[in-house]
Amino acid sequence: DEPERKADVWKAMRRLMTRWKSIDE
């Protein structure tokens, strides 16, 4: 497992979530 890769995925997911939240609001 690569921690760096995991962090990247988490960042991307978080970014998407934030975008969805912004659109929802």
CSV table of C-alpha atoms in Angstrom, one decimal:
chain,number,residue,atom,x,y,z
A,1,ASP,CA,0.0,0.0,0.0
A,2,GLU,CA,1.3,3.5,-0.9
A,3,PRO,CA,0.4,6.2,1.7
A,4,GLU,CA,1.0,8.8,-0.9
A,5,ARG,CA,-1.4,7.3,-3.3
A,6,LYS,CA,-4.0,6.9,-0.6
A,7,ALA,CA,-3.6,10.6,0.4
A,8,ASP,CA,-4.0,11.6,-3.3
A,9,VAL,CA,-7.3,9.6,-3.5
A,10,TRP,CA,-8.5,11.1,-0.3
A,11,LYS,CA,-7.7,14.6,-1.6
A,12,ALA,CA,-9.6,14.0,-4.8
A,13,MET,CA,-12.6,12.5,-2.9
A,14,ARG,CA,-12.6,15.5,-0.5
A,15,ARG,CA,-12.5,17.9,-3.5
A,16,LEU,CA,-15.5,16.2,-5.1
A,17,MET,CA,-17.4,16.2,-1.9
A,18,THR,CA,-16.7,19.9,-1.4
A,19,ARG,CA,-17.8,20.6,-5.0
A,20,TRP,CA,-21.1,18.7,-4.5
A,21,LYS,CA,-21.7,20.5,-1.2
A,22,SER,CA,-21.2,23.9,-3.0
A,23,ILE,CA,-23.6,22.9,-5.8
A,24,ASP,CA,-26.2,21.6,-3.3
A,25,GLU,CA,-26.0,24.8,-1.4
